[in-house]
mmCIF file of C-alpha atoms (C1' of nucleotides) in Angstrom:
data_model
loop_
_atom_site.group_PDB
_atom_site.id
_atom_site.type_symbol
_atom_site.label_atom_id
_atom_site.label_comp_id
_atom_site.label_asym_id
_atom_site.label_seq_id
_atom_site.Cartn_x
_atom_site.Cartn_y
_atom_site.Cartn_z
ATOM 1 C CA MET I 1 -174.274 37.846 34.043
ATOM 2 C CA GLY I 2 -173.960 41.632 34.373
ATOM 3 C CA ARG I 3 -177.028 43.080 33.072
ATOM 4 C CA HIS I 4 -179.905 41.727 34.287
ATOM 5 C CA SER I 5 -182.144 39.081 32.649
ATOM 6 C CA CYS I 6 -184.935 41.778 32.257
ATOM 7 C CA CYS I 7 -183.218 44.483 30.428
ATOM 8 C CA TYR I 8 -182.927 41.693 27.594
ATOM 9 C CA LYS I 9 -186.743 41.018 26.889
ATOM 10 C CA GLN I 10 -187.587 44.477 26.064
ATOM 11 C CA LYS I 11 -186.093 48.386 25.087
ATOM 12 C CA LEU I 12 -185.078 49.945 28.478
ATOM 13 C CA ARG I 13 -184.132 53.259 29.506
ATOM 14 C CA LYS I 14 -180.948 54.018 30.678
ATOM 15 C CA GLY I 15 -179.063 57.308 32.185
ATOM 16 C CA LEU I 16 -180.262 60.055 34.074
ATOM 17 C CA TRP I 17 -183.563 59.689 35.515
ATOM 18 C CA SER I 18 -186.528 62.139 34.880
ATOM 19 C CA PRO I 19 -188.317 63.894 37.479
ATOM 20 C CA GLU I 20 -191.536 62.077 35.660
ATOM 21 C CA GLU I 21 -189.832 58.757 36.375
ATOM 22 C CA ASP I 22 -188.815 59.566 39.960
ATOM 23 C CA GLU I 23 -192.155 60.314 40.672
ATOM 24 C CA LYS I 24 -193.694 56.990 39.355
ATOM 25 C CA LEU I 25 -190.978 55.130 41.246
ATOM 26 C CA LEU I 26 -191.589 57.073 44.708
ATOM 27 C CA ASN I 27 -195.586 57.196 44.459
ATOM 28 C CA TYR I 28 -195.079 53.134 43.844
ATOM 29 C CA ILE I 29 -192.785 52.187 46.836
ATOM 30 C CA THR I 30 -194.511 54.761 48.719
ATOM 31 C CA ARG I 31 -197.650 53.052 48.361
ATOM 32 C CA HIS I 32 -196.901 49.099 48.103
ATOM 33 C CA GLY I 33 -193.279 49.168 49.230
ATOM 34 C CA HIS I 34 -190.779 47.470 46.701
ATOM 35 C CA GLY I 35 -191.301 44.077 47.273
ATOM 36 C CA CYS I 36 -189.660 41.754 44.042
ATOM 37 C CA TRP I 37 -187.496 45.081 42.600
ATOM 38 C CA SER I 38 -187.818 42.935 39.270
ATOM 39 C CA SER I 39 -191.537 43.458 39.546
ATOM 40 C CA VAL I 40 -191.333 47.285 40.363
ATOM 41 C CA PRO I 41 -190.654 48.856 36.900
ATOM 42 C CA LYS I 42 -193.855 47.030 35.169
ATOM 43 C CA LEU I 43 -196.265 47.770 38.034
ATOM 44 C CA ALA I 44 -194.741 51.151 38.445
ATOM 45 C CA GLY I 45 -195.108 52.050 35.006
ATOM 46 C CA LEU I 46 -191.266 52.378 34.276
ATOM 47 C CA GLN I 47 -189.481 51.261 31.272
ATOM 48 C CA ARG I 48 -186.269 50.562 33.590
ATOM 49 C CA CYS I 49 -185.063 47.139 34.838
ATOM 50 C CA GLY I 50 -185.572 46.595 38.279
ATOM 51 C CA LYS I 51 -181.929 46.583 39.230
ATOM 52 C CA SER I 52 -181.954 50.635 38.195
ATOM 53 C CA CYS I 53 -185.433 51.187 40.251
ATOM 54 C CA ARG I 54 -183.368 49.757 43.012
ATOM 55 C CA LEU I 55 -180.609 51.821 42.758
ATOM 56 C CA ARG I 56 -182.561 54.951 42.185
ATOM 57 C CA TRP I 57 -184.364 53.944 45.632
ATOM 58 C CA ILE I 58 -181.639 53.466 47.507
ATOM 59 C CA ASN I 59 -179.209 56.406 46.254
ATOM 60 C CA TYR I 60 -181.559 59.400 45.621
ATOM 61 C CA LEU I 61 -185.218 58.523 46.548
ATOM 62 C CA ARG I 62 -184.917 56.853 50.025
ATOM 63 C CA PRO I 63 -186.659 59.429 52.517
ATOM 64 C CA ASP I 64 -184.422 58.853 54.694
ATOM 65 C CA LEU I 65 -181.107 59.911 53.079
ATOM 66 C CA LYS I 66 -179.093 63.213 54.336
ATOM 67 C CA ARG I 67 -178.324 66.054 51.706
ATOM 68 C CA GLY I 68 -175.597 68.276 51.256
ATOM 69 C CA ALA I 69 -171.709 68.257 52.337
ATOM 70 C CA PHE I 70 -169.904 65.871 54.461
ATOM 71 C CA SER I 71 -169.401 67.251 58.079
ATOM 72 C CA GLN I 72 -165.941 67.515 59.869
ATOM 73 C CA ASP I 73 -167.050 64.534 61.870
ATOM 74 C CA GLU I 74 -168.144 62.387 59.051
ATOM 75 C CA GLU I 75 -165.080 63.061 57.057
ATOM 76 C CA SER I 76 -162.953 62.118 60.125
ATOM 77 C CA LEU I 77 -165.125 58.914 60.407
ATOM 78 C CA ILE I 78 -164.690 57.572 56.972
ATOM 79 C CA ILE I 79 -160.700 58.096 57.319
ATOM 80 C CA GLU I 80 -160.996 56.059 60.207
ATOM 81 C CA LEU I 81 -163.583 53.486 59.070
ATOM 82 C CA HIS I 82 -161.489 53.253 55.903
ATOM 83 C CA ALA I 83 -158.265 52.561 57.847
ATOM 84 C CA ALA I 84 -159.951 49.562 59.266
ATOM 85 C CA LEU I 85 -162.266 48.113 56.711
ATOM 86 C CA GLY I 86 -160.914 49.246 53.474
ATOM 87 C CA ASN I 87 -163.194 49.992 50.474
ATOM 88 C CA ARG I 88 -165.890 47.927 51.796
ATOM 89 C CA TRP I 89 -168.166 50.805 51.286
ATOM 90 C CA SER I 90 -171.438 49.295 52.108
ATOM 91 C CA GLN I 91 -170.328 48.591 55.571
ATOM 92 C CA ILE I 92 -168.817 52.112 56.170
ATOM 93 C CA ALA I 93 -172.110 53.312 55.402
ATOM 94 C CA THR I 94 -173.842 51.683 57.901
ATOM 95 C CA ARG I 95 -172.137 53.950 60.616
ATOM 96 C CA LEU I 96 -173.077 57.149 58.655
ATOM 97 C CA PRO I 97 -176.806 57.501 58.858
ATOM 98 C CA GLY I 98 -178.456 58.961 56.011
ATOM 99 C CA ARG I 99 -175.389 58.650 53.482
ATOM 100 C CA THR I 100 -175.348 56.064 50.778
ATOM 101 C CA ASP I 101 -172.219 53.570 50.131
ATOM 102 C CA ASN I 102 -172.245 55.175 46.447
ATOM 103 C CA GLU I 103 -172.006 58.628 47.791
ATOM 104 C CA ILE I 104 -169.121 57.642 50.510
ATOM 105 C CA LYS I 105 -167.203 55.864 47.569
ATOM 106 C CA ASN I 106 -167.473 59.112 45.273
ATOM 107 C CA PHE I 107 -166.445 61.324 48.531
ATOM 108 C CA TRP I 108 -163.446 59.056 49.115
ATOM 109 C CA ASN I 109 -162.451 59.199 45.611
ATOM 110 C CA SER I 110 -162.954 62.615 44.337
ATOM 111 C CA CYS I 111 -161.905 64.765 47.961
ATOM 112 C CA LEU I 112 -160.440 62.509 50.699
ATOM 113 C CA LYS I 113 -157.816 60.612 48.891
ATOM 114 C CA LYS I 114 -156.162 63.750 47.633
ATOM 115 C CA LYS I 115 -156.240 65.309 51.087
ATOM 116 C CA LEU I 116 -154.597 62.473 52.489
ATOM 117 C CA ARG I 117 -152.041 62.956 50.002
ATOM 118 C CA ARG I 118 -151.456 66.249 50.664
ATOM 119 C CA LYS I 119 -150.905 65.411 54.149
ATOM 120 C CA GLY I 120 -148.099 62.624 52.999
ATOM 121 C CA ILE I 121 -150.384 59.421 53.773
ATOM 122 C CA ASP I 122 -150.961 56.751 51.180
ATOM 123 C CA PRO I 123 -154.608 56.542 51.115
ATOM 124 C CA THR I 124 -154.774 52.765 50.653
ATOM 125 C CA THR I 125 -152.488 51.907 53.550
ATOM 126 C CA HIS I 126 -152.722 54.850 55.233
ATOM 127 C CA LYS I 127 -149.377 54.945 55.789
ATOM 128 C CA PRO I 128 -146.560 57.933 54.589
ATOM 129 C CA LEU I 129 -146.554 57.821 51.311
ATOM 130 C CA ILE I 130 -144.196 55.502 49.144
ATOM 131 C CA SER I 131 -143.198 58.008 46.796
ATOM 132 C CA GLU I 132 -141.565 60.120 49.928
ATOM 133 C CA LEU I 133 -140.307 56.967 51.368
ATOM 134 C CA GLN I 134 -138.256 56.170 48.109
ATOM 135 C CA SER I 135 -136.557 59.854 48.785
ATOM 136 C CA LEU I 136 -135.488 57.828 52.417
ATOM 137 C CA ASN I 137 -132.369 56.880 51.468
ATOM 138 C CA VAL I 138 -131.444 60.261 49.750
ATOM 139 C CA ILE I 139 -132.526 62.426 52.640
ATOM 140 C CA ASP I 140 -131.460 60.098 55.129
ATOM 141 C CA GLN I 141 -128.002 60.085 53.932
ATOM 142 C CA LYS I 142 -128.000 63.761 53.922
ATOM 143 C CA LEU I 143 -129.799 64.307 57.311
ATOM 144 C CA THR I 144 -126.970 62.219 58.785
ATOM 145 C CA SER I 145 -124.769 64.424 56.947
ATOM 146 C CA SER I 146 -126.664 67.467 59.026
ATOM 147 C CA ASN I 147 -126.764 69.183 55.838
ATOM 148 C CA THR I 148 -130.518 70.478 55.410
ATOM 149 C CA LEU I 149 -129.652 72.360 52.293
ATOM 150 C CA GLU I 150 -128.378 69.541 50.286
ATOM 151 C CA VAL I 151 -131.309 67.577 51.181
ATOM 152 C CA VAL I 152 -133.771 70.025 49.896
ATOM 153 C CA LYS I 153 -131.813 70.810 46.813
ATOM 154 C CA SER I 154 -131.383 67.137 46.195
ATOM 155 C CA THR I 155 -134.597 65.860 46.487
ATOM 156 C CA GLY I 156 -136.256 68.809 45.242
ATOM 157 C CA SER I 157 -139.271 69.431 47.508
ATOM 158 C CA MET I 158 -139.271 72.988 47.400
ATOM 159 C CA ASN I 159 -141.024 74.349 44.400
ATOM 160 C CA PRO I 160 -138.480 77.021 42.967
ATOM 161 C CA HIS I 161 -141.609 79.075 41.652
ATOM 162 C CA ASP I 162 -143.443 79.181 45.142
ATOM 163 C CA GLN I 163 -142.934 82.869 46.741
ATOM 164 C CA SER I 164 -145.483 82.058 49.394
ATOM 165 C CA MET I 165 -142.771 81.956 52.078
ATOM 166 C CA VAL I 166 -142.710 85.174 53.703
ATOM 167 C CA VAL I 167 -139.889 85.640 56.588
ATOM 168 C CA SER I 168 -140.879 88.411 58.887
ATOM 169 C CA PRO I 169 -138.956 89.353 62.179
ATOM 170 C CA GLN I 170 -142.165 88.269 64.708
ATOM 171 C CA SER I 171 -142.136 85.458 66.946
ATOM 172 C CA GLY I 172 -143.534 82.228 65.643
ATOM 173 C CA PRO I 173 -146.355 80.470 66.168
ATOM 174 C CA TRP I 174 -147.773 79.527 69.649
ATOM 175 C CA TRP I 175 -147.114 75.970 69.017
ATOM 176 C CA PHE I 176 -143.464 76.217 68.477
ATOM 177 C CA PRO I 177 -141.561 75.440 71.780
ATOM 178 C CA THR I 178 -139.367 78.762 72.603
ATOM 179 C CA THR I 179 -137.006 77.409 74.784
ATOM 180 C CA THR I 180 -134.233 76.954 72.232
ATOM 181 C CA THR I 181 -132.802 79.614 70.065
ATOM 182 C CA ALA I 182 -132.811 76.739 67.146
ATOM 183 C CA ASN I 183 -136.608 76.557 67.518
ATOM 184 C CA GLN I 184 -137.221 80.298 68.076
ATOM 185 C CA ASN I 185 -135.579 80.600 64.630
ATOM 186 C CA ALA I 186 -137.093 77.853 62.979
ATOM 187 C CA ALA I 187 -140.481 79.270 63.880
ATOM 188 C CA PHE I 188 -138.946 82.656 62.756
ATOM 189 C CA CYS I 189 -138.229 81.017 59.372
ATOM 190 C CA LEU I 190 -141.758 79.311 58.915
ATOM 191 C CA SER I 191 -144.101 82.040 60.380
ATOM 192 C CA THR I 192 -146.080 81.921 56.683
ATOM 193 C CA THR I 193 -149.374 82.623 55.917
ATOM 194 C CA THR I 194 -149.635 80.454 53.057
ATOM 195 C CA PRO I 195 -146.862 77.415 54.061
ATOM 196 C CA THR I 196 -146.910 75.490 50.798
ATOM 197 C CA VAL I 197 -143.205 75.339 50.868
ATOM 198 C CA SER I 198 -142.810 74.196 54.512
ATOM 199 C CA ASP I 199 -145.586 71.747 53.920
ATOM 200 C CA GLN I 200 -143.398 70.273 51.417
ATOM 201 C CA ILE I 201 -140.754 69.921 53.710
ATOM 202 C CA VAL I 202 -143.051 68.721 56.553
ATOM 203 C CA SER I 203 -144.009 66.014 54.512
ATOM 204 C CA LEU I 204 -141.062 64.630 53.503
ATOM 205 C CA ILE I 205 -139.289 65.263 56.895
ATOM 206 C CA SER I 206 -142.195 63.558 58.792
ATOM 207 C CA SER I 207 -141.476 60.461 56.498
ATOM 208 C CA VAL I 208 -137.958 60.691 57.323
ATOM 209 C CA SER I 209 -138.908 60.592 61.079
ATOM 210 C CA THR I 210 -140.842 57.665 60.658
ATOM 211 C CA MET I 211 -138.415 55.502 58.799
ATOM 212 C CA SER I 212 -135.092 56.845 59.777
ATOM 213 C CA SER I 213 -132.360 54.644 61.480
ATOM 214 C CA SER I 214 -130.901 58.028 62.946
ATOM 215 C CA PRO I 215 -129.560 56.949 66.288
ATOM 216 C CA THR I 216 -131.043 60.172 67.665
ATOM 217 C CA PRO I 217 -134.274 59.504 69.104
ATOM 218 C CA MET I 218 -136.513 62.860 68.952
ATOM 219 C CA THR I 219 -138.520 62.851 72.019
ATOM 220 C CA SER I 220 -140.758 65.928 72.030
ATOM 221 C CA ASN I 221 -139.754 69.217 73.655
ATOM 222 C CA PHE I 222 -142.995 70.329 72.304
ATOM 223 C CA ASN I 223 -145.898 70.457 74.513
ATOM 224 C CA PRO I 224 -148.945 69.428 75.078
ATOM 225 C CA VAL I 225 -149.249 67.829 71.329
ATOM 226 C CA PRO I 226 -146.722 65.137 70.358
ATOM 227 C CA ASN I 227 -145.314 65.589 67.132
ATOM 228 C CA ASN I 228 -145.888 63.162 64.073
ATOM 229 C CA TRP I 229 -142.974 61.207 64.299
ATOM 230 C CA GLU I 230 -143.797 59.968 67.638
ATOM 231 C CA VAL I 231 -147.252 59.122 66.443
ATOM 232 C CA LEU I 232 -145.778 57.220 63.753
ATOM 233 C CA ASN I 233 -143.313 55.715 66.092
ATOM 234 C CA TYR I 234 -146.037 54.764 68.673
ATOM 235 C CA CYS I 235 -147.663 53.239 65.460
ATOM 236 C CA ASN I 236 -145.043 51.267 64.844
ATOM 237 C CA THR I 237 -145.043 49.526 68.022
ATOM 238 C CA VAL I 238 -148.264 48.546 68.499
ATOM 239 C CA PRO I 239 -149.230 47.617 65.079
ATOM 240 C CA SER I 240 -152.334 46.118 65.849
ATOM 241 C CA GLN I 241 -153.634 49.817 66.661
ATOM 242 C CA ALA I 242 -151.778 51.885 64.281
ATOM 243 C CA ASN I 243 -154.825 52.351 61.986
ATOM 244 C CA SER I 244 -156.820 53.679 64.703
ATOM 245 C CA ILE I 245 -154.331 55.667 66.117
ATOM 246 C CA TYR I 246 -153.008 57.470 63.071
ATOM 247 C CA SER I 247 -156.348 58.098 61.614
ATOM 248 C CA ALA I 248 -157.502 59.281 64.924
ATOM 249 C CA PHE I 249 -154.897 62.113 64.831
ATOM 250 C CA PHE I 250 -155.427 62.891 61.252
ATOM 251 C CA GLY I 251 -158.915 63.586 62.310
ATOM 252 C CA ASN I 252 -157.971 65.792 65.060
ATOM 253 C CA GLN I 253 -159.501 63.172 67.505
ATOM 254 C CA TYR I 254 -156.965 63.186 70.170
ATOM 255 C CA THR I 255 -159.142 62.060 72.634
ATOM 256 C CA GLU I 256 -159.732 58.865 71.064
ATOM 257 C CA ALA I 257 -156.251 58.265 69.984
ATOM 258 C CA SER I 258 -155.062 59.027 73.611
ATOM 259 C CA GLN I 259 -157.695 56.586 75.079
ATOM 260 C CA ILE I 260 -156.404 53.721 72.505
ATOM 261 C CA MET I 261 -152.292 54.450 73.574
ATOM 262 C CA ASN I 262 -153.499 54.397 77.100
ATOM 263 C CA ASN I 263 -155.211 51.089 76.947
ATOM 264 C CA ASN I 264 -152.322 49.229 75.210
ATOM 265 C CA PRO I 265 -149.119 48.518 76.090
ATOM 266 C CA VAL I 266 -145.755 50.475 75.260
ATOM 267 C CA VAL I 267 -142.672 49.034 74.037
ATOM 268 C CA ASP I 268 -140.688 51.401 72.003
ATOM 269 C CA HIS I 269 -138.508 48.657 70.295
ATOM 270 C CA HIS I 270 -136.793 51.038 68.081
ATOM 271 C CA HIS I 271 -134.842 52.737 71.356
ATOM 272 C CA PRO I 272 -135.377 50.155 74.192
ATOM 273 C CA HIS I 273 -133.614 52.546 76.453
ATOM 274 C CA ASN I 274 -136.182 55.239 75.724
ATOM 275 C CA GLN I 275 -138.558 56.715 78.648
ATOM 276 C CA ASP I 276 -142.028 55.452 78.393
ATOM 277 C CA MET I 277 -144.040 56.976 75.240
ATOM 278 C CA LYS I 278 -147.372 56.871 77.143
ATOM 279 C CA SER I 279 -146.142 59.787 78.688
ATOM 280 C CA TRP I 280 -146.984 62.348 76.108
ATOM 281 C CA ALA I 281 -151.034 60.656 76.048
ATOM 282 C CA SER I 282 -152.056 62.325 78.772
ATOM 283 C CA ASP I 283 -150.770 65.344 77.194
ATOM 284 C CA ILE I 284 -153.228 65.074 74.130
ATOM 285 C CA LEU I 285 -156.310 64.772 76.489
ATOM 286 C CA GLN I 286 -154.953 67.822 78.370
ATOM 287 C CA TYR I 287 -155.028 69.802 74.668
ATOM 288 C CA THR I 288 -158.300 68.344 73.953
ATOM 289 C CA GLU I 289 -159.867 69.486 77.200
ATOM 290 C CA HIS I 290 -158.262 72.680 77.460
ATOM 291 C CA ASN I 291 -157.053 73.988 74.244
ATOM 292 C CA GLN I 292 -159.341 76.019 72.289
ATOM 293 C CA SER I 293 -156.846 77.502 69.725
ATOM 294 C CA SER I 294 -157.504 77.751 66.261
ATOM 295 C CA GLU I 295 -154.592 76.633 64.703
ATOM 296 C CA THR I 296 -155.131 72.707 63.506
ATOM 297 C CA GLY I 297 -153.977 69.883 64.997
ATOM 298 C CA LEU I 298 -152.381 68.389 61.629
ATOM 299 C CA GLU I 299 -150.048 72.142 62.110
ATOM 300 C CA ALA I 300 -149.253 71.440 65.696
ATOM 301 C CA GLU I 301 -148.129 67.763 64.910
ATOM 302 C CA VAL I 302 -145.792 68.183 62.438
ATOM 303 C CA LYS I 303 -144.349 71.560 62.341
ATOM 304 C CA PRO I 304 -142.179 71.141 65.528
ATOM 305 C CA ASP I 305 -140.312 68.373 63.359
ATOM 306 C CA ILE I 306 -138.891 71.153 60.810
ATOM 307 C CA ALA I 307 -137.788 73.106 64.124
ATOM 308 C CA LYS I 308 -135.459 69.711 65.369
ATOM 309 C CA TYR I 309 -134.217 69.313 62.028
ATOM 310 C CA TYR I 310 -132.976 72.974 61.444
ATOM 311 C CA TRP I 311 -131.865 72.723 64.816
ATOM 312 C CA ARG I 312 -129.924 69.732 63.721
ATOM 313 C CA SER I 313 -128.495 71.623 60.938
ATOM 314 C CA SER I 314 -127.647 74.908 62.551
ATOM 315 C CA SER I 315 -123.974 74.885 62.943
ATOM 316 C CA SER I 316 -123.346 78.455 62.556
ATOM 317 C CA SER I 317 -123.541 81.158 65.566
ATOM 318 C CA SER I 318 -126.468 82.344 63.077
ATOM 319 C CA PRO I 319 -128.932 80.091 62.891
ATOM 320 C CA ASN I 320 -131.754 82.467 61.582
ATOM 321 C CA GLN I 321 -129.274 83.200 58.819
ATOM 322 C CA GLU I 322 -128.802 79.539 58.346
ATOM 323 C CA ALA I 323 -132.146 78.969 57.587
ATOM 324 C CA ALA I 324 -132.515 81.910 55.555
ATOM 325 C CA THR I 325 -129.798 80.780 53.396
ATOM 326 C CA LEU I 326 -131.533 77.504 52.804
ATOM 327 C CA LEU I 327 -134.618 79.207 51.425
ATOM 328 C CA HIS I 328 -132.603 81.527 49.186
ATOM 329 C CA ASP I 329 -130.591 78.782 47.661
ATOM 330 C CA ALA I 330 -133.574 77.419 46.927
ATOM 331 C CA ASP I 331 -134.996 80.123 44.820
ATOM 332 C CA VAL I 332 -137.531 81.041 47.379
ATOM 333 C CA GLU I 333 -138.001 84.700 47.956
ATOM 334 C CA VAL I 334 -137.504 85.612 50.840
ATOM 335 C CA TYR I 335 -138.635 88.933 52.618
ATOM 336 C CA GLY I 336 -137.619 90.593 55.745
ATOM 337 C CA ILE I 337 -133.922 89.498 56.004
ATOM 338 C CA SER I 338 -130.463 90.801 55.093
ATOM 339 C CA ASN I 339 -128.772 89.615 52.387
ATOM 340 C CA ARG I 340 -126.004 86.893 52.914
ATOM 341 C "C1'" DA R 1 -167.218 83.970 22.832
ATOM 342 C "C1'" DA R 2 -165.520 78.955 21.823
ATOM 343 C "C1'" DA R 3 -162.539 75.132 22.497
ATOM 344 C "C1'" DT R 4 -160.709 72.504 25.700
ATOM 345 C "C1'" DG R 5 -159.332 70.593 30.252
ATOM 346 C "C1'" DC R 6 -160.930 68.963 34.332
ATOM 347 C "C1'" DG R 7 -163.250 67.350 38.747
ATOM 348 C "C1'" DC R 8 -167.562 65.364 40.347
ATOM 349 C "C1'" DC R 9 -171.015 62.314 40.786
ATOM 350 C "C1'" DA R 10 -175.203 59.705 39.169
ATOM 351 C "C1'" DA R 11 -175.493 55.494 37.131
ATOM 352 C "C1'" DC R 12 -173.807 51.364 34.820
ATOM 353 C "C1'" DC R 13 -171.382 46.904 34.542
ATOM 354 C "C1'" DG R 14 -169.728 42.618 36.132
ATOM 355 C "C1'" DC R 15 -169.065 39.461 39.793
ATOM 356 C "C1'" DA R 16 -170.355 37.181 43.892
ATOM 357 C "C1'" DA R 17 -173.370 35.785 47.392
ATOM 358 C "C1'" DT R 18 -177.750 34.024 48.678
ATOM 359 C "C1'" DG R 19 -181.803 31.333 48.350
ATOM 360 C "C1'" DG R 20 -185.649 28.932 46.392
ATOM 361 C "C1'" DA R 21 -187.432 25.369 43.265
ATOM 362 C "C1'" DG O 1 -176.314 18.692 44.156
ATOM 363 C "C1'" DT O 2 -177.461 21.979 40.735
ATOM 364 C "C1'" DC O 3 -179.709 25.846 38.061
ATOM 365 C "C1'" DC O 4 -181.617 30.077 37.930
ATOM 366 C "C1'" DA O 5 -183.551 34.441 39.657
ATOM 367 C "C1'" DT O 6 -182.182 37.841 42.143
ATOM 368 C "C1'" DT O 7 -179.993 40.873 45.405
ATOM 369 C "C1'" DG O 8 -176.012 43.380 46.915
ATOM 370 C "C1'" DC O 9 -171.566 45.345 46.319
ATOM 371 C "C1'" DG O 10 -167.344 47.460 44.592
ATOM 372 C "C1'" DG O 11 -164.723 49.277 40.240
ATOM 373 C "C1'" DT O 12 -165.537 52.041 36.346
ATOM 374 C "C1'" DT O 13 -167.634 55.094 33.117
ATOM 375 C "C1'" DG O 14 -170.175 59.149 30.854
ATOM 376 C "C1'" DG O 15 -172.033 63.066 30.872
ATOM 377 C "C1'" DC O 16 -172.849 67.666 33.386
ATOM 378 C "C1'" DG O 17 -171.007 72.082 34.742
ATOM 379 C "C1'" DC O 18 -167.158 74.872 35.848
ATOM 380 C "C1'" DA O 19 -162.418 76.878 34.938
ATOM 381 C "C1'" DT O 20 -159.054 77.906 32.312
ATOM 382 C "C1'" DT O 21 -157.095 78.964 27.620
#
DNA sequence: AAATGCGCCAACCGCAATGGA
DNA sequence: GTCCATTGCGGTTGGCGCATT
């Protein structure tokens, strides 16, 4: 098993292919086709085993191969297909013309896995990361006591050396609803050009939002893109469609996600008295069709969650100051606000 | 400039499936 | 039904090149 039988019969080359070897193989297959791979090396004048020739042809020499970096569309499709098919690389490759299973596998292992983790998603299950869920009990207890400051401190979700958080008195990004003072203030505190800190909070809080047994339903007052909690909660109510919906959202394929939702029954098992969660599906379509913002869908999805938790934790008459205090106590350097 | 670390990716390895004798 | 050659697939590895110390 393993090494092909022909490899034992004579001393065969291994390792990288030389340009001369490539030329011999390419010339032979172009003229005669590969036929039986085990006979190819001998007929093509190569000191390789048939298995090695086959691999070289499929992964490198085939004329229909697409070269270069993966496009955003390809990336989204791979994530979507991986959610549905798992590590069945050859099946995934059949949906991406010109790409090989090996190429997709390498791209997944070297790039996409990390990207998903940065978004707080387990690349194996396509659900929130276990490590974050393990922090859930602590965070949930703290949130229940409405003390956001303690949450951040006890979970260590802020990097004490991160100085990227810059608070300025301008209004927040467009995707923050401005109907409440609390949300204005959250936007105020998180309008940062390099939101390393806020991403960490987002990651944790969106996990909390998914699993929390908090009796307070968090229906979105954000329009038009629903927040991460609602996406995940929807996935919980329609498990058979969870992977498709989730990957569609994180691939920014709002139209597709919306269509999946509209085509399936919606029952909110967690909050049976709540409004029909389908109501925001149409909002997604509107967003897809009409919104040309340069903001990414991911930011639009998750950041409103922060606003809500800041709002829930705000008890003082000056929520701005409270958020600033939070940042200060997490040893994050804050600019543009007065001292406490 | 040299040493070291790290990420990427081409290629290999081991196993399962398939098909013919 | 069994054996064996071959093909196909997915996990793993080794080496190259770039970045950092």
